[in-house]
Amino acid sequence: MTSKAIAPGKIILFGEHFVVHGTRAIVCAIDKRVTVSSEKNDTAGISITSSLGNATIPITEKVNNVDKKFRPFFHLAKKIINQNDVKNGVNIEIESDIPIGAGLGSSSACCVAAAASISGLFSKPENDKVIELAIDAERTIFPKTSGADCTVSALGGIIEYQKDSGYNAIQIEHDFNLIVVNSQNPHNTDMVVNRVNQYKNDNEESFTDMCKEEDNLITKAISSLQNFDLQTIGKCMSQNQIFLERIGVSNDQLLDIVKSVEKETFGAKITGAGDGGCVIALTENSKKDSVVEKIGAEYETYTVTIEKTGMQVNITN
Ligand code: MEV
């Protein structure tokens, strides 16, 4: 029996970093995906294969002793095996077309697809259970994650997310043309989140004010998304970029990209942790090819569409 699961990557439209501190975020799934295939084996080991390497680890190994690149998958497999009270291991194979360390949700999509695929070997995976397992697995390498990325990867579409109260789907009738510009400088999300935490500790009052401003911005962004008011969405993105600059997650290169793309589009901002990774911009359908061509002369640039479907699982015997 093979259990194969697919999960999409994501972009954060509004609210990255602030979401870790309790503010809302708007997150959407994109048409880049991870596929994870799992099978039971008749050994006492968990085998993991991905573009980052291969490992076979005894089920009895402690999660914290496992190399970080395999840890979330080992943690998931061990947990699901123990919950189902079986003694044998599983083989897990991960394939991805989401760039790593670019802020496009590669690690979360891997956790979601792995949670769905391994669970599928034992019972029908339900969305909320997969989200819970995936966030728990991601926390083995990134303890402060807000859970926004795993949640949207499991659900698809566009969601409003808050760490403590969960998610609401945002119903959108139109397609949006989003451009992604990859700085090709990978970032370490955990490190950038810790840096913002330090900023918050050093600037309590202004950080609290910014969280309130971000929340107001999100209210405005939700209604402009629903009204397909591209001008206002773009302005909100540029305002969000200013907040991200204030908390120190931008840099000269990202600012340079934002300024160049902004001239050609409704608005642009960093997406995800920042300090590298990608910039996103909102454009019109009729302009998207010329923007990609122009910015693409200097940076890897492509369009993404919003993926309406979240994780999907297929079991074959
Ligand atoms: C990373 O994609 C988004 C952050 O807000 C972290 C998180 O929400 O877990 C920086």
Coordinates of C-alpha atoms and ligand atoms in Angstrom, one line a residue:
M1 CA 0.0 0.0 0.0
T2 CA 1.3 3.5 -0.9
S3 CA -0.1 6.7 0.6
K4 CA 0.7 9.7 -1.6
A5 CA -0.1 13.2 -0.4
I6 CA 0.3 16.6 -2.2
A7 CA 0.4 19.9 -0.4
P8 CA 0.9 23.5 -1.8
G9 CA 3.4 26.1 -0.8
K10 CA 2.2 29.6 0.4
I11 CA 2.8 33.3 0.3
I12 CA 2.0 35.6 3.2
L13 CA 0.0 38.5 1.7
F14 CA -0.1 40.4 5.0
G15 CA 1.0 40.1 8.6
E16 CA 4.2 37.9 8.7
H17 CA 6.1 38.2 12.0
F18 CA 3.2 40.1 13.6
V19 CA 1.2 36.9 13.4
V20 CA 3.8 35.2 15.7
H21 CA 2.9 37.8 18.3
G22 CA -0.9 37.3 18.1
T23 CA -1.9 39.6 15.3
R24 CA -3.9 38.3 12.3
A25 CA -2.3 37.4 9.0
I26 CA -3.7 36.8 5.4
V27 CA -2.0 33.8 3.8
C28 CA -2.7 32.1 0.5
A29 CA -1.7 28.8 -1.0
I30 CA 0.2 28.9 -4.3
D31 CA 0.5 26.6 -7.3
K32 CA 3.9 25.1 -6.2
R33 CA 3.7 21.8 -4.5
V34 CA 5.4 19.0 -2.4
T35 CA 4.6 15.4 -2.9
V36 CA 5.2 12.8 -0.1
S37 CA 4.8 9.0 -0.6
S38 CA 4.8 6.6 2.3
E39 CA 4.8 2.8 2.6
K40 CA 4.9 0.5 5.6
N41 CA 8.1 -1.5 5.8
D42 CA 8.9 -4.7 7.8
T43 CA 11.9 -3.3 9.7
A44 CA 12.2 -1.3 12.9
G45 CA 13.4 1.8 11.1
I46 CA 12.1 5.0 9.5
S47 CA 13.6 5.6 6.1
I48 CA 13.5 9.2 4.7
T49 CA 14.5 10.1 1.1
S50 CA 14.6 13.7 -0.2
S51 CA 16.7 16.0 -2.3
L52 CA 18.5 16.9 1.0
G53 CA 19.7 13.3 1.5
N54 CA 18.7 9.9 2.7
A55 CA 18.5 8.4 6.2
T56 CA 17.3 5.3 8.0
I57 CA 16.7 5.9 11.7
P58 CA 15.6 3.3 14.3
I59 CA 12.1 4.1 15.6
T60 CA 13.5 4.1 19.1
E61 CA 15.8 7.0 18.4
K62 CA 15.2 10.3 20.3
V63 CA 13.7 13.0 18.1
N64 CA 16.2 15.6 19.3
N65 CA 19.1 13.4 18.2
V66 CA 18.0 13.3 14.6
D67 CA 19.6 15.7 12.0
K68 CA 17.3 18.8 11.5
K69 CA 16.7 18.1 7.9
F70 CA 15.0 14.8 8.7
R71 CA 13.7 15.6 12.2
P72 CA 10.0 16.7 11.4
F73 CA 9.5 13.6 9.2
F74 CA 11.0 11.3 11.8
H75 CA 8.9 12.9 14.5
L76 CA 5.7 12.5 12.5
A77 CA 6.4 8.9 11.6
K78 CA 7.4 7.9 15.1
K79 CA 4.3 9.6 16.6
I80 CA 1.9 8.1 14.1
I81 CA 3.5 4.6 14.4
N82 CA 3.2 4.8 18.2
Q83 CA -0.4 6.1 18.1
N84 CA -1.3 3.1 16.0
D85 CA 0.5 0.7 18.3
V86 CA 2.6 -0.9 15.5
K87 CA 6.2 -2.1 15.7
N88 CA 7.3 -1.8 12.1
G89 CA 8.6 1.3 10.4
V90 CA 7.8 3.3 7.3
N91 CA 9.6 4.5 4.2
I92 CA 9.0 8.2 3.3
E93 CA 9.9 9.9 0.0
I94 CA 9.7 13.7 -0.4
E95 CA 9.7 15.5 -3.7
S96 CA 9.2 19.3 -4.0
D97 CA 9.0 22.0 -6.6
I98 CA 9.0 24.8 -3.9
P99 CA 12.4 26.5 -3.5
I100 CA 13.9 26.0 0.0
G101 CA 14.5 28.9 2.3
A102 CA 12.7 31.4 0.0
G103 CA 9.7 32.1 2.2
L104 CA 7.3 30.1 0.0
G105 CA 6.4 27.6 2.6
S106 CA 8.5 24.6 1.5
S107 CA 9.1 23.3 5.1
S108 CA 5.4 23.6 6.0
A109 CA 4.1 22.0 2.8
C110 CA 6.6 19.1 3.5
C111 CA 5.2 18.8 7.0
V112 CA 1.6 18.8 5.8
A113 CA 2.2 16.4 3.0
A114 CA 4.2 14.1 5.3
A115 CA 1.5 14.2 8.0
A116 CA -1.3 13.4 5.5
S117 CA 0.7 10.7 3.7
I118 CA 1.9 8.8 6.8
S119 CA -1.5 9.1 8.5
G120 CA -3.1 7.8 5.3
L121 CA -1.3 4.4 5.9
F122 CA -3.5 3.9 9.0
S123 CA -6.8 5.9 8.6
K124 CA -8.4 8.6 6.5
P125 CA -6.5 11.9 7.2
E126 CA -8.8 14.7 8.3
N127 CA -7.8 18.4 7.7
D128 CA -7.7 19.6 11.4
K129 CA -5.8 16.5 12.5
V130 CA -3.2 16.9 9.7
I131 CA -2.8 20.6 10.6
E132 CA -2.2 19.8 14.2
L133 CA 0.3 17.0 13.4
A134 CA 2.1 19.2 10.8
I135 CA 2.5 22.2 13.1
D136 CA 3.7 19.9 15.9
A137 CA 6.3 18.5 13.5
E138 CA 7.4 21.9 12.3
R139 CA 7.9 23.0 15.9
T140 CA 10.7 20.4 16.2
I141 CA 12.9 22.7 14.1
F142 CA 11.1 26.0 14.4
P143 CA 9.6 26.2 17.9
K144 CA 7.9 29.6 17.6
T145 CA 6.0 29.0 14.3
S146 CA 2.6 30.7 14.3
G147 CA 1.2 27.7 12.4
A148 CA -0.1 30.0 9.6
D149 CA 1.9 28.3 6.8
C150 CA 0.9 24.7 7.7
T151 CA -2.7 25.7 8.0
V152 CA -3.0 27.3 4.6
S153 CA -1.1 24.5 3.0
A154 CA -3.6 22.0 4.3
L155 CA -6.6 24.1 3.4
G156 CA -5.7 25.9 0.2
G157 CA -7.2 29.2 -1.0
I158 CA -6.8 32.4 1.0
I159 CA -7.3 32.5 4.8
E160 CA -7.3 34.9 7.6
Y161 CA -5.2 33.3 10.4
Q162 CA -4.7 34.1 14.1
K163 CA -2.5 31.9 16.3
D164 CA -5.0 31.5 19.2
S165 CA -8.3 31.7 17.4
G166 CA -7.5 29.7 14.2
Y167 CA -8.6 30.5 10.7
N168 CA -11.4 31.8 8.4
A169 CA -11.5 31.2 4.7
I170 CA -11.7 34.4 2.7
Q171 CA -14.0 33.8 -0.3
I172 CA -12.7 35.6 -3.4
E173 CA -14.4 35.6 -6.7
H174 CA -11.6 36.8 -8.9
D175 CA -8.1 35.6 -9.7
F176 CA -5.2 37.7 -8.6
N177 CA -1.9 38.1 -10.6
L178 CA 0.9 37.9 -8.2
I179 CA 4.6 38.1 -9.1
V180 CA 7.3 36.5 -7.1
V181 CA 10.9 37.8 -7.2
N182 CA 13.4 35.5 -5.6
S183 CA 16.4 37.3 -4.1
Q184 CA 18.1 33.9 -4.1
N185 CA 19.5 34.6 -0.7
P186 CA 18.1 31.8 1.5
H187 CA 17.1 32.8 5.0
N188 CA 16.8 31.1 8.3
T189 CA 13.2 31.7 9.5
D190 CA 13.9 30.6 13.1
M191 CA 16.8 33.1 13.3
V192 CA 14.8 36.0 11.8
V193 CA 11.8 35.3 14.1
N194 CA 14.2 35.4 17.1
R195 CA 15.6 38.7 16.0
V196 CA 12.2 40.2 15.7
N197 CA 11.5 38.9 19.2
Q198 CA 14.5 40.8 20.4
Y199 CA 13.3 43.9 18.6
K200 CA 9.9 43.5 20.4
N201 CA 11.6 43.2 23.8
D202 CA 13.7 46.4 23.1
N203 CA 10.7 48.4 21.7
E204 CA 7.7 47.1 23.6
E205 CA 5.5 50.2 23.0
S206 CA 6.2 50.9 19.3
F207 CA 5.8 47.1 18.6
T208 CA 2.4 47.0 20.3
D209 CA 1.4 50.1 18.2
M210 CA 2.6 48.5 15.0
C211 CA 0.6 45.3 15.8
K212 CA -2.5 47.5 16.1
E213 CA -1.7 49.3 12.8
E214 CA -1.1 45.9 11.1
D215 CA -4.4 44.6 12.4
N216 CA -6.2 47.7 10.9
L217 CA -4.4 47.2 7.7
I218 CA -5.6 43.6 7.6
T219 CA -9.2 44.7 8.0
K220 CA -8.8 47.1 5.1
A221 CA -7.0 44.4 3.0
I222 CA -9.7 41.8 3.5
S223 CA -12.4 44.2 2.2
S224 CA -10.3 45.3 -0.7
L225 CA -9.6 41.6 -1.6
Q226 CA -13.3 40.9 -1.5
N227 CA -14.1 44.0 -3.6
F228 CA -11.2 43.3 -6.0
D229 CA -9.9 46.8 -5.4
L230 CA -6.3 46.2 -6.7
Q231 CA -5.2 49.8 -6.0
T232 CA -6.0 49.6 -2.3
I233 CA -4.6 46.1 -1.9
G234 CA -1.3 47.3 -3.5
K235 CA -1.2 50.3 -1.1
C236 CA -1.8 48.0 1.8
M237 CA 1.1 45.8 0.6
S238 CA 3.4 48.8 0.5
Q239 CA 2.3 49.9 3.9
N240 CA 3.0 46.4 5.3
Q241 CA 6.5 46.6 3.7
I242 CA 7.2 49.7 5.8
F243 CA 6.3 47.9 9.0
L244 CA 8.6 45.0 8.0
E245 CA 11.4 47.5 7.4
R246 CA 10.8 49.0 10.8
I247 CA 11.2 45.7 12.6
G248 CA 14.4 45.0 10.7
V249 CA 13.6 42.1 8.4
S250 CA 14.4 43.9 5.1
N251 CA 17.8 44.7 3.7
D252 CA 19.3 46.7 0.9
Q253 CA 18.8 44.1 -1.7
L254 CA 15.2 43.4 -0.7
L255 CA 14.5 47.1 -0.6
D256 CA 16.0 47.5 -4.0
I257 CA 13.8 44.8 -5.4
V258 CA 10.7 46.3 -3.8
K259 CA 11.4 49.7 -5.2
S260 CA 12.0 48.4 -8.8
V261 CA 8.8 46.2 -8.8
E262 CA 6.7 48.8 -7.1
K263 CA 7.2 51.2 -10.1
E264 CA 5.6 48.6 -12.4
T265 CA 2.8 47.2 -10.1
F266 CA 0.1 48.1 -7.6
G267 CA 2.4 47.4 -4.6
A268 CA 5.1 45.1 -3.4
K269 CA 6.5 43.7 -0.2
I270 CA 8.6 40.9 1.3
T271 CA 6.8 37.7 1.9
G272 CA 7.6 35.3 4.8
A273 CA 10.5 35.8 7.2
G274 CA 12.5 38.3 5.1
D275 CA 16.3 38.8 5.5
G276 CA 16.4 37.1 2.1
G277 CA 13.8 35.0 0.3
C278 CA 11.2 36.5 -1.9
V279 CA 9.4 39.8 -2.7
I280 CA 5.8 39.6 -4.0
A281 CA 3.9 42.2 -6.1
L282 CA 0.4 42.6 -7.3
T283 CA -0.2 43.4 -10.9
E284 CA -2.8 43.4 -13.7
N285 CA -3.3 40.4 -16.0
S286 CA -2.4 42.5 -19.0
K287 CA 0.9 43.7 -17.5
K288 CA 2.2 40.6 -15.8
D289 CA 4.3 39.3 -18.7
S290 CA 6.1 42.6 -19.2
V291 CA 6.8 42.9 -15.5
V292 CA 8.2 39.4 -15.3
E293 CA 10.4 40.1 -18.4
K294 CA 11.7 43.4 -17.0
I295 CA 12.4 42.3 -13.4
G296 CA 13.5 38.9 -14.6
A297 CA 16.5 40.4 -16.4
E298 CA 18.1 40.8 -13.0
Y299 CA 16.3 38.4 -10.6
E300 CA 14.5 35.1 -10.9
T301 CA 10.9 36.2 -11.4
Y302 CA 7.7 34.3 -12.0
T303 CA 3.9 34.6 -11.6
V304 CA 2.0 32.5 -9.2
T305 CA -1.7 31.8 -8.9
I306 CA -3.7 31.1 -5.9
E307 CA -4.2 27.3 -5.3
K308 CA -7.7 26.7 -4.3
T309 CA -7.1 23.1 -3.3
G310 CA -5.2 22.2 -0.2
M311 CA -3.6 18.9 0.7
Q312 CA -4.9 15.8 -1.2
V313 CA -4.2 12.2 -0.4
N314 CA -4.4 9.2 -2.7
I315 CA -4.1 5.6 -1.4
T316 CA -3.1 2.8 -3.8
N317 CA -2.7 -0.9 -3.0
Ligands
MEV1 C1 7.1 32.6 7.9 O1 6.6 32.1 6.6 C2 6.1 33.5 8.5 C3 6.5 34.1 9.9 O2 5.5 34.9 10.3 C4 6.7 32.9 10.9 C5 5.4 32.2 11.3 O3 4.3 32.8 11.1 O4 5.5 31.1 11.7 C6 7.8 34.9 9.8

